[in-house]
Short mmCIF file of C-alpha atoms in Angstrom, two decimals:
data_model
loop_
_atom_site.label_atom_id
_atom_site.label_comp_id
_atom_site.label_asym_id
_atom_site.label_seq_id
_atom_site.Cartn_x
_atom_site.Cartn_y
_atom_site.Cartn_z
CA UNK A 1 15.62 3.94 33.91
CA UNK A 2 15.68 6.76 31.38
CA UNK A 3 12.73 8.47 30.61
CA UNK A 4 10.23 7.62 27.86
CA UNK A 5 11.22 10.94 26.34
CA UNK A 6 14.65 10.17 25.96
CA UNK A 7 14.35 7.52 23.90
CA UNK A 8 14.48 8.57 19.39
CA UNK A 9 12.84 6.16 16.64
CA UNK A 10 16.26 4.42 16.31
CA UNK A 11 16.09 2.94 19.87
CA UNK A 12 12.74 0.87 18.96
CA UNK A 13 14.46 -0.20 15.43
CA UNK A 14 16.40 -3.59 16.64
CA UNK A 15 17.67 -4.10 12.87
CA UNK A 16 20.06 -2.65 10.85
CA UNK A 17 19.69 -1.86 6.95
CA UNK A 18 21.69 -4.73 5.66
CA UNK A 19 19.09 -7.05 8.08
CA UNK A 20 16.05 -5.26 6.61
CA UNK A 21 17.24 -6.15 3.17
CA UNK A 22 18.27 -9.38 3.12
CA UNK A 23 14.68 -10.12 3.77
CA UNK A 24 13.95 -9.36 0.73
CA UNK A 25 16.92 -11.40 -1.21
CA UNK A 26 15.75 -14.33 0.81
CA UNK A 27 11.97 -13.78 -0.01
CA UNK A 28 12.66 -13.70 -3.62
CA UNK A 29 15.20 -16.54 -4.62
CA UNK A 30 13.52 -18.26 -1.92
CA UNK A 31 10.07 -17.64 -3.03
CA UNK A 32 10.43 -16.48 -6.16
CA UNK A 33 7.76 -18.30 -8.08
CA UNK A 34 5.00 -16.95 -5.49
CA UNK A 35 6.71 -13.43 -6.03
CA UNK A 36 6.30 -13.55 -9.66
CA UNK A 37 2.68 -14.52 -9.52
CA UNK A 38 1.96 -11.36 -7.03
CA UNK A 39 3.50 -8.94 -9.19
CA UNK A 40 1.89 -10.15 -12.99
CA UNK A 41 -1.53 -9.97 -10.73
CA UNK A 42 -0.10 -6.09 -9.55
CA UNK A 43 -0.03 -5.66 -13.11
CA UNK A 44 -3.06 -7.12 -14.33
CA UNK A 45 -5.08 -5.53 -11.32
CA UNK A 46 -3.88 -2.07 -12.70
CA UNK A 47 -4.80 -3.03 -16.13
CA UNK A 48 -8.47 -3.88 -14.90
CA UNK A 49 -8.59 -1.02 -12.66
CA UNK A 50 -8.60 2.12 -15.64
CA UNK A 51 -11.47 0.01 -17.34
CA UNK A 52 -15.21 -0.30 -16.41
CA UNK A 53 -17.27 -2.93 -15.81
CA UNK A 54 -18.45 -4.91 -13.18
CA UNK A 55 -16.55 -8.32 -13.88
CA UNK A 56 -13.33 -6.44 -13.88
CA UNK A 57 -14.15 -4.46 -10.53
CA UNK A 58 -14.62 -8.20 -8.98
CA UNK A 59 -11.41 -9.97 -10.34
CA UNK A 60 -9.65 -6.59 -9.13
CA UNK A 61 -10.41 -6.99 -5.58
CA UNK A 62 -9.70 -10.80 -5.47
CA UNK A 63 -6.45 -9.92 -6.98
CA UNK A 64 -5.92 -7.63 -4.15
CA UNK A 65 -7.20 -9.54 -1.64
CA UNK A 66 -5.37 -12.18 -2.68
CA UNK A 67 -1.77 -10.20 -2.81
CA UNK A 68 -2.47 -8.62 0.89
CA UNK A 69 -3.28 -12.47 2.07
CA UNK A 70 0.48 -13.28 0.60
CA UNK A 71 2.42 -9.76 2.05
CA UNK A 72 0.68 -10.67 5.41
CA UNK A 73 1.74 -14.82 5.23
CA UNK A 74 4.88 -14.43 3.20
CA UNK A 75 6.13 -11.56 4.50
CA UNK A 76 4.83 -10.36 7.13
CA UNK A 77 4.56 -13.35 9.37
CA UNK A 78 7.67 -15.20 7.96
CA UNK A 79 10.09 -13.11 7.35
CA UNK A 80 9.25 -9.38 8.96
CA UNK A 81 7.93 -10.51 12.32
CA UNK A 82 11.13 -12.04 13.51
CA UNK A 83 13.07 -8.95 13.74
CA UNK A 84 10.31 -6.18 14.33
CA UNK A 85 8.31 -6.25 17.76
CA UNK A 86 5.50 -3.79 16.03
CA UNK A 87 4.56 -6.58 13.22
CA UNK A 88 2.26 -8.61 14.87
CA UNK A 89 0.24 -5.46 15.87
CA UNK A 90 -0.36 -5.63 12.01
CA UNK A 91 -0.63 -8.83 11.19
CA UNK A 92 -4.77 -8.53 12.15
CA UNK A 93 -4.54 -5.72 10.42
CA UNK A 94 -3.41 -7.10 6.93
CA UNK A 95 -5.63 -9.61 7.07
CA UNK A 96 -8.86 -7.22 8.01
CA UNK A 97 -7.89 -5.91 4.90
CA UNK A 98 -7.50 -8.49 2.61
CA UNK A 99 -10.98 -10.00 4.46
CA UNK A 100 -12.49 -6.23 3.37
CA UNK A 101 -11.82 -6.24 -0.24
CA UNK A 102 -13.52 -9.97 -0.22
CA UNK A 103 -16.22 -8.84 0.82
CA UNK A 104 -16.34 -5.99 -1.98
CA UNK A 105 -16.09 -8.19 -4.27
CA UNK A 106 -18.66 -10.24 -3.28
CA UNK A 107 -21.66 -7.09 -3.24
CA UNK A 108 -23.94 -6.89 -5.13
CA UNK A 109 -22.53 -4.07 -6.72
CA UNK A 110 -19.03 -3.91 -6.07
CA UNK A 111 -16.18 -0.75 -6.07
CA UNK A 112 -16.12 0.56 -9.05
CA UNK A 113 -12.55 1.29 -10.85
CA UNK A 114 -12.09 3.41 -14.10
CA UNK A 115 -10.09 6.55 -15.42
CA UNK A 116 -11.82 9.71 -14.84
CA UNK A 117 -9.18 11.95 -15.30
CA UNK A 118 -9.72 13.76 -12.29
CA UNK A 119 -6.93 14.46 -9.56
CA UNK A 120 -7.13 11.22 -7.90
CA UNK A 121 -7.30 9.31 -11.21
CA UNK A 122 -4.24 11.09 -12.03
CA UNK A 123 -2.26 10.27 -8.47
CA UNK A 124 -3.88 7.32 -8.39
CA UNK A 125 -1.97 5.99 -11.42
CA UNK A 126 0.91 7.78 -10.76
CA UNK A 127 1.08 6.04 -7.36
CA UNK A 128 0.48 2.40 -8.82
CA UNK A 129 3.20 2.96 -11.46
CA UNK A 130 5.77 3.97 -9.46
CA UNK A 131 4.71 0.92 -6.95
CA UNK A 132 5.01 -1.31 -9.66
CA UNK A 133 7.60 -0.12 -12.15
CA UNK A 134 9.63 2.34 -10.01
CA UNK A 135 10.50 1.18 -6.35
CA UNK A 136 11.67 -2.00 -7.06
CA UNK A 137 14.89 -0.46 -8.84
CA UNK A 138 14.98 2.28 -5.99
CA UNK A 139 17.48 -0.18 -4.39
CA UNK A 140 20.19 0.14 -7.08
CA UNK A 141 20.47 3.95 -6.59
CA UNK A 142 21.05 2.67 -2.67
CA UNK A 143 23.98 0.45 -3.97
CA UNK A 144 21.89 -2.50 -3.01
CA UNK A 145 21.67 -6.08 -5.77
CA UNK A 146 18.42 -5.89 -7.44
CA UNK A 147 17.61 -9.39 -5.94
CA UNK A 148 16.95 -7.42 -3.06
CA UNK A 149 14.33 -5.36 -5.06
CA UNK A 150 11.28 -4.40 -3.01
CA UNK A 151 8.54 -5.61 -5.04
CA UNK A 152 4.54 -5.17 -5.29
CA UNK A 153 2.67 -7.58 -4.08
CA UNK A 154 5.35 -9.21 -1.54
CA UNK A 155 6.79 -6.37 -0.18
CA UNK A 156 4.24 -4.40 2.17
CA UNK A 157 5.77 -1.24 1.29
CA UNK A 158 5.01 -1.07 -2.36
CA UNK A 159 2.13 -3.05 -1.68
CA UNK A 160 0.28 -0.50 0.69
CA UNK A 161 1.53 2.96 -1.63
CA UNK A 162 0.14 0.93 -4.99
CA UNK A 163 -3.22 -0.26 -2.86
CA UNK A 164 -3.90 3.56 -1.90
CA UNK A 165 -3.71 4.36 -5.52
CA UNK A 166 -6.23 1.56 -6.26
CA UNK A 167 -8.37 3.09 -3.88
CA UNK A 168 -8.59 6.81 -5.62
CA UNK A 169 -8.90 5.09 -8.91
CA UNK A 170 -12.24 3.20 -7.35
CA UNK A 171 -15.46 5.05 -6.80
CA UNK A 172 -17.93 4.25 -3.92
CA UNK A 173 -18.72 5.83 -0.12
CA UNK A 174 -17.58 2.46 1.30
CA UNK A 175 -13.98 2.35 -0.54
CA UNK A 176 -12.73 4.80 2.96
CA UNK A 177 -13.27 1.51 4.88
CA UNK A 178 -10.05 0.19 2.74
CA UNK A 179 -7.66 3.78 3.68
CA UNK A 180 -6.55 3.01 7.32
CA UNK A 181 -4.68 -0.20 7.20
CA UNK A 182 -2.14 1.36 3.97
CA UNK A 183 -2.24 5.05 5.08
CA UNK A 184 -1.14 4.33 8.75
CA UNK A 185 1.38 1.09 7.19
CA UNK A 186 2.88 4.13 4.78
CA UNK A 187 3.44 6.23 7.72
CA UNK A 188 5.68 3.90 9.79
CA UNK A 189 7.58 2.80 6.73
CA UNK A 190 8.34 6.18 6.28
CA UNK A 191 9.34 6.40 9.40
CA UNK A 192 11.73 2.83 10.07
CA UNK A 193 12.66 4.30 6.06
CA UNK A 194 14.26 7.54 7.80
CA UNK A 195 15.55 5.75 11.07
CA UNK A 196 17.73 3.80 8.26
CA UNK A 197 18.46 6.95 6.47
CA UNK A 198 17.25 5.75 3.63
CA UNK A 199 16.68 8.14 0.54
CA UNK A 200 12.78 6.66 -0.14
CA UNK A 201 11.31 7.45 3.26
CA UNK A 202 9.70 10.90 1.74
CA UNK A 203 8.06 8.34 -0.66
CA UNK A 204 5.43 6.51 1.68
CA UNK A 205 4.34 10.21 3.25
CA UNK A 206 3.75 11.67 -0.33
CA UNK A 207 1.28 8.92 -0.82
CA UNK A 208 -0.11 9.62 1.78
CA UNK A 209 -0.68 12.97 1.38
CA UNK A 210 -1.82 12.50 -2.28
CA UNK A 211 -4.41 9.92 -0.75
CA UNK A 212 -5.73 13.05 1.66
CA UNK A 213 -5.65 15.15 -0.96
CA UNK A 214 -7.17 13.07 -3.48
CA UNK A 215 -9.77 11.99 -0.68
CA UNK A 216 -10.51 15.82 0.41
CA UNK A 217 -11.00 16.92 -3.93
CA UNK A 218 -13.20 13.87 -4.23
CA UNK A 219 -15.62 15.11 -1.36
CA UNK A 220 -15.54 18.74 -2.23
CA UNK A 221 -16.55 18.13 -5.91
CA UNK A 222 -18.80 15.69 -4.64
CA UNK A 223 -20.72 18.10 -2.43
CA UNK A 224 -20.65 20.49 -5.09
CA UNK A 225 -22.37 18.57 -8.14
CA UNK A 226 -25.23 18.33 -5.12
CA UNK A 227 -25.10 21.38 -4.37
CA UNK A 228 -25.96 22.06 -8.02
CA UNK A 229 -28.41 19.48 -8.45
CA UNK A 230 -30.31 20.81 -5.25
CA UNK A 231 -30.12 24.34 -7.03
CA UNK A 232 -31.06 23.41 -10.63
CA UNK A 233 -27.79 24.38 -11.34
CA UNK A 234 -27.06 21.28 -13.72
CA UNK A 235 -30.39 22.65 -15.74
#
C-alpha cells in the first residue's frame, strides 16, 4: 500500500465536475419551489440585516436558521452525501448551526445586525451580494446551463460565504460561536473547487480571509474605544 503521503486532494474526490453539477440541476427543477423560497428569504434576511431593531434581528436568524435546516436536509443529506464520504462529518455540523442561530433568536436580547460602515460592514455586504446576486451566474462563465446555478440558501457554498457576511454585519461577543461551521465549510469548498479546477475556488478562501480580517479590525477597535474610555480619552 502506498503511503499516506502519496496520495493529492484529487485521490479523496470520487466525483467528477459534470457529477458535482448535476446536483444542482436536479435540486432545482426538482425542488424548485423550496429553492425559490430559500433564496427570496436570502434576500429578505439581507434586507433586515443593514436595519436596526430588535424584531428584525429575530426574523433574521429564523430566516437563517431556517435556510441552513434546508442546505443540510435538501442538500446535504439528499443529494451531496451520496457521492462525498466527508458529508456526513458535516451533517452535525449544519445542523449545530442552524440549532445556534435558534437559540439567538430566542435571547433575550438577540445579535444585533445594522450598517456601520466600518470594514466588516463593508465586506460583510460585499460578501452577501456576491452570494446572492453573483455566484449563481458564476456557472455560465464555466460553460455550465444556468439551471445548474449554485444558489443561496440551497447550495452550501453560497450559503456558508453569504452566512459569514451576516455574521460581520451582526454585533455581539457571542456571534464567534456562529464562525466555525462556514469558515472551515469555505475552506474545503475551496479546496474540492481547485481539485475540479474550477475558476471560483479563490472565492471561498477570500471570504474567509475577509471574515479574519474583519474579525481581527473588530477586536482591535474594540480594545481601543476601552482603552480610551479607561483613559478619559473619550472626554
Amino acid at each position: 500500500m502506498s503511503e499516506w503521503w502519496s496520495y493529492s486532494l484529487a485521490d479523496f474526490l470520487l466525483f467528477s465536475p459534470r457529477v458535482y453539477y448535476r446536483l444542482f440541476e436536479t435540486l432545482n427543477t426538482t425542488w424548485w419551489l423550496a429553492v425559490t423560497a430559500a433564496l427570496v428569504a436570502g434576500i429578505i434576511t439581507f434586507g433586515l440585516s443593514i436595519r436596526h431593531g430588535n424584531r428584525g434581528n429575530r426574523v433574521a436568524l429564523v430566516l437563517l436558521a431556517m435556510i441552513w435546516g434546508w442546505v443540510t436536509a435538501g442538500f446535504l443529506w439528499y443529494y451531496y452525501q451520496p457521492i462525498n464520504w466527508i458529508i456526513p462529518y458535516f451533517i452535525p455540523a449544519f445542523i449545530t448551526e442552524a440549532l445556534l442561530m435558534v437559540m439567538f433568536a430566542a435571547r433575550r436580547m438577540p445579535l444585533r445586525f445594522g450598517w456601520r460602515g466600518d470594514f466588516s460592514s463593508i465586506a460583510g455586504v460585499v460578501m452577501i451580494v456576491i452570494a446572492i446576486f453573483v455566484y449563481p451566474f458564476v456557472g455560465l462563465i464555466e460553460g455550465r446551463d444556468l439551471i445548474q446555478a449554485e444558489l443561496f440558501g440551497s447550495a452550501a457554498d453560497p450559503t456558508a460565504i453569504g452566512t459569514l457576511g451576516f455574521i460581520l454585519l451582526a454585533r455581539g461577543s457571542w456571534r464567534w460561536v456562529l464562525l466555525p461551521v462556514p469558515l472551515v465549510w469555505c475552506v474545503l469548498a475551496s479546496g474540492t473547487l481547485w481539485v475540479m479546477d474550477q475558476n471560483i475556488a479563490l472565492l471561498p478562501l477570500i471570504a474567509v480571509w475577509l471574515t479574519v480580517l474583519g474579525g481581527w479590525m473588530d477586536q482591535k477597535s474594540g480594545v481601543t474605544r476601552r482603552s480610551l474610555l479607561d483613559t478619559g480619552g473619550d472626554d
